[in-house]
Amino acid sequence: MAPQSTIIITGGTGSLGSSLARALETSYPGRFHLLLTCRNPDDEHAKTISTFLESKKGSFALEKLDLSDLDGVRTFVGDVKARVASGELKGLVGGGLVNCAANQTFFKGQKWKDVMYTVNCLAPALLMRGLLGVMLEGEGSTVVNVGSGAYEIGRCDYFEGKEESEGKEGEKVGFLEGMKRYGSCKLVTMMVGFAFQRRLYTVYPENKVHIINLDPGSMNAGGRLLGSERHWVFPILYGILGVTGPLLRLVRKDAINPPSVPAKAIADLFGSPKESEGRVWKTGKYFILDDEKKPNALSLNDGKQDEVWKNVGRDTGLGDGLKV
């Protein structure tokens, strides 16, 4: 019998997404139907993870989804709602990321020109809020937004007014500005998740939807994490971290790991949930790998969370309310 619990993994053929699919099917065989999304379901990475899941006789689907295309995300949400209505949406993992390639193109010539903001902030918000009705119907759903320690250098208002800036099509940004931009993406998504959890508790006080921001730590997966428009700093930095990783992990276990390490931490959130995760949550949680931590004061500020929620609701067209 096919599993009734679905887990959606955006970026399902990427380094972390494919490692998560492997971890779920290896550690919890037959428990979940894995819906993996990616921009190119025909490339070599898609074929590799498909072959692995087929060898395990896993239940899965591989579907095309470009997170920079918000209309496509809306269509995907509608399709998923129809398909899992008779089952259960156990989880949503936001693994489809524009990584910290600080030299990435800033403007894309769309209404929302910053592709990093669209992919990392707006698309996850559309998915979380669009699939809320299905998640509320199940026995418990977990949303995992993949974060980064770079949120500490981010600004929650970084993207306000960017569409009206004097930047030109195809303009590049430097290393430091790119890191600030990336960290701002992670901060905004974290704060949207925390604001979402607070609203869920107010509107649906008995809900079992849990929203987690999880920092996977530094990952060493070579060029797949660096992208094609990487800044020259990153190949050097990752090379050094790859060599020194064993020593760094003696001090911090999240210092530099293969993607399989954070993948296992995420998989266990679904396969071996902690007893406390069966309760109603009043606020979202922040993890570094499998350790729950307290994030910085800005991310926990209710007023600032509400501002970010309003801004992202405006940019996605979802507004301020919780529509099911």
mmCIF file of C-alpha atoms in Angstrom:
data_model
loop_
_atom_site.group_PDB
_atom_site.id
_atom_site.type_symbol
_atom_site.label_atom_id
_atom_site.label_comp_id
_atom_site.label_asym_id
_atom_site.label_seq_id
_atom_site.Cartn_x
_atom_site.Cartn_y
_atom_site.Cartn_z
ATOM 1 C CA MET A 1 0.000 0.000 0.000
ATOM 2 C CA ALA A 2 1.357 3.435 -0.923
ATOM 3 C CA PRO A 3 2.175 5.748 2.010
ATOM 4 C CA GLN A 4 -0.468 8.347 2.752
ATOM 5 C CA SER A 5 1.881 10.964 4.220
ATOM 6 C CA THR A 6 3.502 13.287 1.671
ATOM 7 C CA ILE A 7 6.632 15.346 2.226
ATOM 8 C CA ILE A 8 7.388 18.060 -0.315
ATOM 9 C CA ILE A 9 11.066 18.886 -0.823
ATOM 10 C CA THR A 10 11.739 21.912 -2.992
ATOM 11 C CA GLY A 11 15.151 21.768 -4.582
ATOM 12 C CA GLY A 12 14.780 18.003 -4.365
ATOM 13 C CA THR A 13 17.689 17.246 -6.688
ATOM 14 C CA GLY A 14 20.112 19.687 -5.049
ATOM 15 C CA SER A 15 22.820 18.685 -2.609
ATOM 16 C CA LEU A 16 20.684 18.987 0.526
ATOM 17 C CA GLY A 17 17.343 18.062 -1.041
ATOM 18 C CA SER A 18 18.572 14.834 -2.602
ATOM 19 C CA SER A 19 20.466 13.935 0.593
ATOM 20 C CA LEU A 20 17.242 14.452 2.547
ATOM 21 C CA ALA A 21 15.331 12.170 0.168
ATOM 22 C CA ARG A 22 18.011 9.507 0.661
ATOM 23 C CA ALA A 23 17.913 9.903 4.443
ATOM 24 C CA LEU A 24 14.122 9.645 4.622
ATOM 25 C CA GLU A 25 13.943 6.551 2.454
ATOM 26 C CA THR A 26 16.920 4.884 4.133
ATOM 27 C CA SER A 27 16.048 5.622 7.760
ATOM 28 C CA TYR A 28 12.259 5.443 7.410
ATOM 29 C CA PRO A 29 11.573 3.150 4.438
ATOM 30 C CA GLY A 30 8.026 3.189 3.120
ATOM 31 C CA ARG A 31 6.825 5.836 5.578
ATOM 32 C CA PHE A 32 6.450 8.773 3.193
ATOM 33 C CA HIS A 33 5.622 9.692 -0.356
ATOM 34 C CA LEU A 34 8.340 12.120 -1.426
ATOM 35 C CA LEU A 35 7.397 14.901 -3.816
ATOM 36 C CA LEU A 36 10.672 16.336 -5.103
ATOM 37 C CA THR A 37 10.628 19.542 -7.094
ATOM 38 C CA CYS A 38 13.410 20.972 -9.229
ATOM 39 C CA ARG A 39 13.954 23.266 -12.186
ATOM 40 C CA ASN A 40 15.139 20.492 -14.506
ATOM 41 C CA PRO A 41 13.696 17.000 -13.864
ATOM 42 C CA ASP A 42 15.704 15.607 -16.781
ATOM 43 C CA ASP A 43 19.252 16.497 -15.714
ATOM 44 C CA GLU A 44 21.833 14.084 -14.306
ATOM 45 C CA HIS A 45 21.102 14.981 -10.673
ATOM 46 C CA ALA A 46 17.401 14.199 -11.113
ATOM 47 C CA LYS A 47 18.245 10.878 -12.742
ATOM 48 C CA THR A 48 20.638 9.971 -9.927
ATOM 49 C CA ILE A 49 18.148 10.490 -7.102
ATOM 50 C CA SER A 50 15.372 8.841 -9.123
ATOM 51 C CA THR A 51 17.542 5.769 -9.655
ATOM 52 C CA PHE A 52 18.322 5.581 -5.942
ATOM 53 C CA LEU A 53 14.683 5.875 -4.852
ATOM 54 C CA GLU A 54 13.608 3.335 -7.444
ATOM 55 C CA SER A 55 16.249 0.907 -6.148
ATOM 56 C CA LYS A 56 14.721 1.272 -2.684
ATOM 57 C CA LYS A 57 11.216 0.841 -4.102
ATOM 58 C CA GLY A 58 10.378 4.207 -2.591
ATOM 59 C CA SER A 59 7.205 6.121 -3.320
ATOM 60 C CA PHE A 60 8.141 9.409 -4.973
ATOM 61 C CA ALA A 61 7.421 11.879 -7.742
ATOM 62 C CA LEU A 62 9.789 14.293 -9.411
ATOM 63 C CA GLU A 63 8.223 17.487 -10.739
ATOM 64 C CA LYS A 64 9.362 20.672 -12.393
ATOM 65 C CA LEU A 65 9.027 23.820 -10.317
ATOM 66 C CA ASP A 66 10.870 27.094 -10.771
ATOM 67 C CA LEU A 67 10.639 29.009 -7.503
ATOM 68 C CA SER A 68 11.439 32.270 -9.263
ATOM 69 C CA ASP A 69 8.135 31.925 -11.185
ATOM 70 C CA LEU A 70 5.461 32.815 -8.637
ATOM 71 C CA ASP A 71 2.613 32.037 -11.041
ATOM 72 C CA GLY A 72 4.103 28.573 -11.433
ATOM 73 C CA VAL A 73 4.296 28.218 -7.646
ATOM 74 C CA ARG A 74 0.598 29.117 -7.368
ATOM 75 C CA THR A 75 -0.289 26.507 -9.983
ATOM 76 C CA PHE A 76 1.793 23.916 -8.146
ATOM 77 C CA VAL A 77 0.018 24.688 -4.858
ATOM 78 C CA GLY A 78 -3.398 24.186 -6.454
ATOM 79 C CA ASP A 79 -2.322 20.892 -7.983
ATOM 80 C CA VAL A 80 -0.844 19.579 -4.736
ATOM 81 C CA LYS A 81 -3.946 20.511 -2.745
ATOM 82 C CA ALA A 82 -6.074 18.461 -5.116
ATOM 83 C CA ARG A 83 -3.755 15.452 -5.035
ATOM 84 C CA VAL A 84 -3.142 15.105 -1.297
ATOM 85 C CA ALA A 85 -6.685 15.920 -0.213
ATOM 86 C CA SER A 86 -7.360 12.230 0.463
ATOM 87 C CA GLY A 87 -4.080 11.732 2.323
ATOM 88 C CA GLU A 88 -1.935 13.829 4.607
ATOM 89 C CA LEU A 89 0.642 16.504 3.955
ATOM 90 C CA LYS A 90 3.183 15.594 6.582
ATOM 91 C CA GLY A 91 5.782 18.170 5.735
ATOM 92 C CA LEU A 92 7.154 20.892 3.528
ATOM 93 C CA VAL A 93 10.913 21.388 3.338
ATOM 94 C CA GLY A 94 12.151 24.569 1.708
ATOM 95 C CA GLY A 95 15.368 23.236 0.235
ATOM 96 C CA GLY A 96 15.140 25.032 -3.105
ATOM 97 C CA LEU A 97 17.572 27.842 -2.420
ATOM 98 C CA VAL A 98 19.554 30.436 -4.248
ATOM 99 C CA ASN A 99 22.757 29.895 -2.298
ATOM 100 C CA CYS A 100 25.150 32.578 -1.194
ATOM 101 C CA ALA A 101 26.765 33.181 -4.579
ATOM 102 C CA ALA A 102 27.361 36.792 -3.645
ATOM 103 C CA ASN A 103 28.093 37.829 -7.203
ATOM 104 C CA GLN A 104 24.708 36.684 -8.490
ATOM 105 C CA THR A 105 22.724 38.845 -10.881
ATOM 106 C CA PHE A 106 20.734 41.349 -8.855
ATOM 107 C CA PHE A 107 18.027 42.358 -11.310
ATOM 108 C CA LYS A 108 16.003 39.985 -13.454
ATOM 109 C CA GLY A 109 13.627 42.312 -15.299
ATOM 110 C CA GLN A 110 10.475 41.001 -13.591
ATOM 111 C CA LYS A 111 8.062 42.801 -11.307
ATOM 112 C CA TRP A 112 10.106 41.588 -8.367
ATOM 113 C CA LYS A 113 13.550 41.874 -9.795
ATOM 114 C CA ASP A 114 15.650 40.247 -7.104
ATOM 115 C CA VAL A 115 15.597 36.531 -7.830
ATOM 116 C CA MET A 116 17.141 35.711 -4.442
ATOM 117 C CA TYR A 117 14.284 37.467 -2.632
ATOM 118 C CA THR A 118 11.711 35.769 -4.840
ATOM 119 C CA VAL A 119 13.112 32.260 -4.424
ATOM 120 C CA ASN A 120 14.109 32.427 -0.768
ATOM 121 C CA CYS A 121 11.295 34.574 0.664
ATOM 122 C CA LEU A 122 8.245 34.920 -1.577
ATOM 123 C CA ALA A 123 8.026 31.374 -2.946
ATOM 124 C CA PRO A 124 8.281 29.720 0.519
ATOM 125 C CA ALA A 125 5.570 32.070 1.803
ATOM 126 C CA LEU A 126 3.300 31.114 -1.092
ATOM 127 C CA LEU A 127 3.877 27.429 -0.425
ATOM 128 C CA MET A 128 3.348 27.646 3.348
ATOM 129 C CA ARG A 129 0.239 29.746 3.179
ATOM 130 C CA GLY A 130 -1.207 28.122 0.072
ATOM 131 C CA LEU A 131 -0.956 24.617 1.553
ATOM 132 C CA LEU A 132 -2.202 25.591 5.012
ATOM 133 C CA GLY A 133 -5.667 24.103 4.528
ATOM 134 C CA VAL A 134 -4.238 20.685 3.711
ATOM 135 C CA MET A 135 -1.788 20.832 6.597
ATOM 136 C CA LEU A 136 -4.527 21.725 9.072
ATOM 137 C CA GLU A 137 -6.535 18.667 8.066
ATOM 138 C CA GLY A 138 -3.806 16.182 8.970
ATOM 139 C CA GLU A 139 -2.645 14.859 12.318
ATOM 140 C CA GLY A 140 0.382 17.124 12.220
ATOM 141 C CA SER A 141 2.513 18.893 9.641
ATOM 142 C CA THR A 142 5.990 20.363 9.877
ATOM 143 C CA VAL A 143 7.373 23.156 7.720
ATOM 144 C CA VAL A 144 11.169 23.316 7.632
ATOM 145 C CA ASN A 145 12.667 26.462 6.153
ATOM 146 C CA VAL A 146 16.372 25.908 5.566
ATOM 147 C CA GLY A 147 18.161 28.839 7.130
ATOM 148 C CA SER A 148 21.689 30.097 7.573
ATOM 149 C CA GLY A 149 23.792 31.743 10.257
ATOM 150 C CA ALA A 150 24.147 34.593 7.765
ATOM 151 C CA TYR A 151 20.764 35.856 9.013
ATOM 152 C CA GLU A 152 22.740 37.587 11.777
ATOM 153 C CA ILE A 153 24.090 40.150 9.273
ATOM 154 C CA GLY A 154 20.763 40.593 7.476
ATOM 155 C CA ARG A 155 18.236 43.420 7.652
ATOM 156 C CA CYS A 156 14.525 42.712 7.814
ATOM 157 C CA ASP A 157 13.793 45.762 5.634
ATOM 158 C CA TYR A 158 16.605 45.127 3.152
ATOM 159 C CA PHE A 159 14.335 44.559 0.143
ATOM 160 C CA GLU A 160 11.997 47.464 0.744
ATOM 161 C CA GLY A 161 12.171 49.866 -2.200
ATOM 162 C CA LYS A 162 14.659 47.742 -4.127
ATOM 163 C CA GLU A 163 12.360 47.603 -7.150
ATOM 164 C CA GLU A 164 12.646 51.375 -7.411
ATOM 165 C CA SER A 165 16.430 51.560 -7.126
ATOM 166 C CA GLU A 166 18.738 52.892 -9.799
ATOM 167 C CA GLY A 167 20.290 49.508 -10.499
ATOM 168 C CA LYS A 168 20.519 48.321 -14.071
ATOM 169 C CA GLU A 169 19.507 45.030 -15.649
ATOM 170 C CA GLY A 170 22.211 42.405 -15.087
ATOM 171 C CA GLU A 171 24.092 44.508 -12.530
ATOM 172 C CA LYS A 172 26.323 42.551 -10.161
ATOM 173 C CA VAL A 173 26.826 43.055 -6.452
ATOM 174 C CA GLY A 174 30.067 42.671 -4.534
ATOM 175 C CA PHE A 175 30.939 40.045 -1.953
ATOM 176 C CA LEU A 176 29.979 41.909 1.223
ATOM 177 C CA GLU A 177 26.764 43.330 -0.224
ATOM 178 C CA GLY A 178 25.856 39.913 -1.583
ATOM 179 C CA MET A 179 26.334 38.297 1.808
ATOM 180 C CA LYS A 180 24.164 40.967 3.433
ATOM 181 C CA ARG A 181 21.507 40.337 0.790
ATOM 182 C CA TYR A 182 21.649 36.583 1.329
ATOM 183 C CA GLY A 183 21.497 36.992 5.110
ATOM 184 C CA SER A 184 18.523 39.323 4.721
ATOM 185 C CA CYS A 185 16.701 36.616 2.747
ATOM 186 C CA LYS A 186 17.257 34.161 5.561
ATOM 187 C CA LEU A 187 16.196 36.653 8.222
ATOM 188 C CA VAL A 188 13.006 37.589 6.365
ATOM 189 C CA THR A 189 11.997 33.955 5.832
ATOM 190 C CA MET A 190 12.681 33.140 9.481
ATOM 191 C CA MET A 191 10.568 36.060 10.675
ATOM 192 C CA VAL A 192 7.715 35.213 8.289
ATOM 193 C CA GLY A 193 7.712 31.688 9.722
ATOM 194 C CA PHE A 194 7.632 32.958 13.304
ATOM 195 C CA ALA A 195 4.825 35.407 12.466
ATOM 196 C CA PHE A 196 2.923 32.614 10.702
ATOM 197 C CA GLN A 197 3.142 30.347 13.759
ATOM 198 C CA ARG A 198 1.849 33.107 16.049
ATOM 199 C CA ARG A 199 -1.111 33.717 13.762
ATOM 200 C CA LEU A 200 -1.890 30.022 13.538
ATOM 201 C CA TYR A 201 -2.074 29.803 17.317
ATOM 202 C CA THR A 202 -4.440 32.793 17.435
ATOM 203 C CA VAL A 203 -6.769 31.689 14.627
ATOM 204 C CA TYR A 204 -6.500 27.900 15.041
ATOM 205 C CA PRO A 205 -5.567 27.350 18.715
ATOM 206 C CA GLU A 206 -5.687 23.552 18.384
ATOM 207 C CA ASN A 207 -3.567 23.352 15.223
ATOM 208 C CA LYS A 208 -0.670 20.877 14.876
ATOM 209 C CA VAL A 209 1.291 22.765 12.229
ATOM 210 C CA HIS A 210 4.872 23.320 13.355
ATOM 211 C CA ILE A 211 7.179 25.788 11.639
ATOM 212 C CA ILE A 212 10.932 25.374 12.048
ATOM 213 C CA ASN A 213 13.841 27.396 10.763
ATOM 214 C CA LEU A 214 16.815 25.047 10.560
ATOM 215 C CA ASP A 215 20.400 26.152 9.996
ATOM 216 C CA PRO A 216 22.241 23.237 8.349
ATOM 217 C CA GLY A 217 25.616 24.757 9.130
ATOM 218 C CA SER A 218 28.332 24.999 6.507
ATOM 219 C CA MET A 219 28.130 22.237 3.930
ATOM 220 C CA ASN A 220 30.888 20.873 1.744
ATOM 221 C CA ALA A 221 29.444 19.588 -1.518
ATOM 222 C CA GLY A 222 31.746 21.213 -4.042
ATOM 223 C CA GLY A 223 30.421 23.172 -7.004
ATOM 224 C CA ARG A 224 26.806 22.136 -6.518
ATOM 225 C CA LEU A 225 26.549 24.500 -3.564
ATOM 226 C CA LEU A 226 28.443 27.296 -5.215
ATOM 227 C CA GLY A 227 26.435 27.806 -8.382
ATOM 228 C CA SER A 228 27.597 29.117 -11.738
ATOM 229 C CA GLU A 229 27.843 32.819 -10.779
ATOM 230 C CA ARG A 230 29.883 32.401 -7.618
ATOM 231 C CA HIS A 231 32.246 34.981 -6.252
ATOM 232 C CA TRP A 232 35.918 33.977 -6.441
ATOM 233 C CA VAL A 233 36.095 33.881 -2.628
ATOM 234 C CA PHE A 234 33.877 30.816 -2.313
ATOM 235 C CA PRO A 235 35.938 28.137 -4.098
ATOM 236 C CA ILE A 236 38.935 29.115 -1.959
ATOM 237 C CA LEU A 237 36.896 29.250 1.246
ATOM 238 C CA TYR A 238 35.205 25.898 0.667
ATOM 239 C CA GLY A 239 38.537 24.322 -0.207
ATOM 240 C CA ILE A 240 40.035 25.453 3.092
ATOM 241 C CA LEU A 241 36.973 24.394 5.081
ATOM 242 C CA GLY A 242 36.963 21.005 3.419
ATOM 243 C CA VAL A 243 40.518 20.314 4.608
ATOM 244 C CA THR A 244 40.063 21.737 8.109
ATOM 245 C CA GLY A 245 36.568 20.338 8.632
ATOM 246 C CA PRO A 246 37.498 17.476 11.010
ATOM 247 C CA LEU A 247 39.285 19.905 13.338
ATOM 248 C CA LEU A 248 36.529 22.505 13.194
ATOM 249 C CA ARG A 249 33.890 19.898 14.084
ATOM 250 C CA LEU A 250 35.695 19.272 17.372
ATOM 251 C CA VAL A 251 34.694 22.814 18.341
ATOM 252 C CA ARG A 252 31.373 23.104 16.489
ATOM 253 C CA LYS A 253 29.585 20.125 15.017
ATOM 254 C CA ASP A 254 27.929 22.336 12.391
ATOM 255 C CA ALA A 255 31.214 23.896 11.221
ATOM 256 C CA ILE A 256 31.587 22.038 7.912
ATOM 257 C CA ASN A 257 29.763 18.811 7.038
ATOM 258 C CA PRO A 258 28.623 16.878 4.003
ATOM 259 C CA PRO A 259 24.919 17.506 3.200
ATOM 260 C CA SER A 260 24.049 14.078 4.617
ATOM 261 C CA VAL A 261 24.532 15.428 8.169
ATOM 262 C CA PRO A 262 21.859 18.171 8.087
ATOM 263 C CA ALA A 263 19.727 15.876 5.919
ATOM 264 C CA LYS A 264 19.635 13.316 8.735
ATOM 265 C CA ALA A 265 18.713 16.032 11.243
ATOM 266 C CA ILE A 266 15.782 17.129 9.065
ATOM 267 C CA ALA A 267 14.669 13.560 8.322
ATOM 268 C CA ASP A 268 14.478 12.795 12.035
ATOM 269 C CA LEU A 269 12.073 15.709 12.554
ATOM 270 C CA PHE A 270 9.583 13.689 10.507
ATOM 271 C CA GLY A 271 10.556 10.125 11.309
ATOM 272 C CA SER A 272 11.323 10.445 15.023
ATOM 273 C CA PRO A 273 9.519 13.554 16.260
ATOM 274 C CA LYS A 274 10.165 14.693 19.814
ATOM 275 C CA GLU A 275 7.314 14.342 22.281
ATOM 276 C CA SER A 276 6.965 18.128 22.552
ATOM 277 C CA GLU A 277 6.320 18.382 18.833
ATOM 278 C CA GLY A 278 2.887 16.823 19.292
ATOM 279 C CA ARG A 279 1.716 19.919 21.148
ATOM 280 C CA VAL A 280 0.376 23.210 19.854
ATOM 281 C CA TRP A 281 3.146 25.724 19.293
ATOM 282 C CA LYS A 282 2.688 29.402 20.075
ATOM 283 C CA THR A 283 5.794 30.405 18.174
ATOM 284 C CA GLY A 284 8.101 28.911 15.588
ATOM 285 C CA LYS A 285 11.403 27.307 16.535
ATOM 286 C CA TYR A 286 15.003 27.706 15.458
ATOM 287 C CA PHE A 287 17.401 24.782 15.143
ATOM 288 C CA ILE A 288 21.073 24.421 14.319
ATOM 289 C CA LEU A 289 21.166 20.866 12.992
ATOM 290 C CA ASP A 290 19.290 18.888 15.684
ATOM 291 C CA ASP A 291 19.821 21.376 18.517
ATOM 292 C CA GLU A 292 17.091 23.880 19.343
ATOM 293 C CA LYS A 293 18.583 27.335 19.887
ATOM 294 C CA LYS A 294 17.357 30.840 20.651
ATOM 295 C CA PRO A 295 17.777 33.139 17.617
ATOM 296 C CA ASN A 296 18.702 36.811 17.854
ATOM 297 C CA ALA A 297 16.455 39.463 19.415
ATOM 298 C CA LEU A 298 15.476 41.035 16.084
ATOM 299 C CA SER A 299 14.043 37.809 14.701
ATOM 300 C CA LEU A 300 11.940 37.387 17.861
ATOM 301 C CA ASN A 301 10.535 40.927 17.851
ATOM 302 C CA ASP A 302 6.776 40.597 17.300
ATOM 303 C CA GLY A 303 6.436 44.084 15.872
ATOM 304 C CA LYS A 304 9.214 43.556 13.337
ATOM 305 C CA GLN A 305 7.788 40.146 12.469
ATOM 306 C CA ASP A 306 4.451 41.797 11.735
ATOM 307 C CA GLU A 307 6.137 44.327 9.447
ATOM 308 C CA VAL A 308 7.891 41.591 7.501
ATOM 309 C CA TRP A 309 4.679 39.545 7.333
ATOM 310 C CA LYS A 310 2.849 42.536 5.884
ATOM 311 C CA ASN A 311 5.581 43.246 3.317
ATOM 312 C CA VAL A 312 5.778 39.654 2.103
ATOM 313 C CA GLY A 313 1.982 39.421 2.051
ATOM 314 C CA ARG A 314 1.915 42.490 -0.165
ATOM 315 C CA ASP A 315 4.599 41.165 -2.511
ATOM 316 C CA THR A 316 2.930 37.772 -2.907
ATOM 317 C CA GLY A 317 -0.590 39.203 -3.152
ATOM 318 C CA LEU A 318 -1.679 37.138 -0.145
ATOM 319 C CA GLY A 319 -2.417 40.053 2.165
ATOM 320 C CA ASP A 320 -2.314 39.923 5.971
ATOM 321 C CA GLY A 321 -4.901 37.250 6.781
ATOM 322 C CA LEU A 322 -4.778 33.473 6.889
ATOM 323 C CA LYS A 323 -6.852 32.269 3.973
ATOM 324 C CA VAL A 324 -7.592 28.536 3.783
#
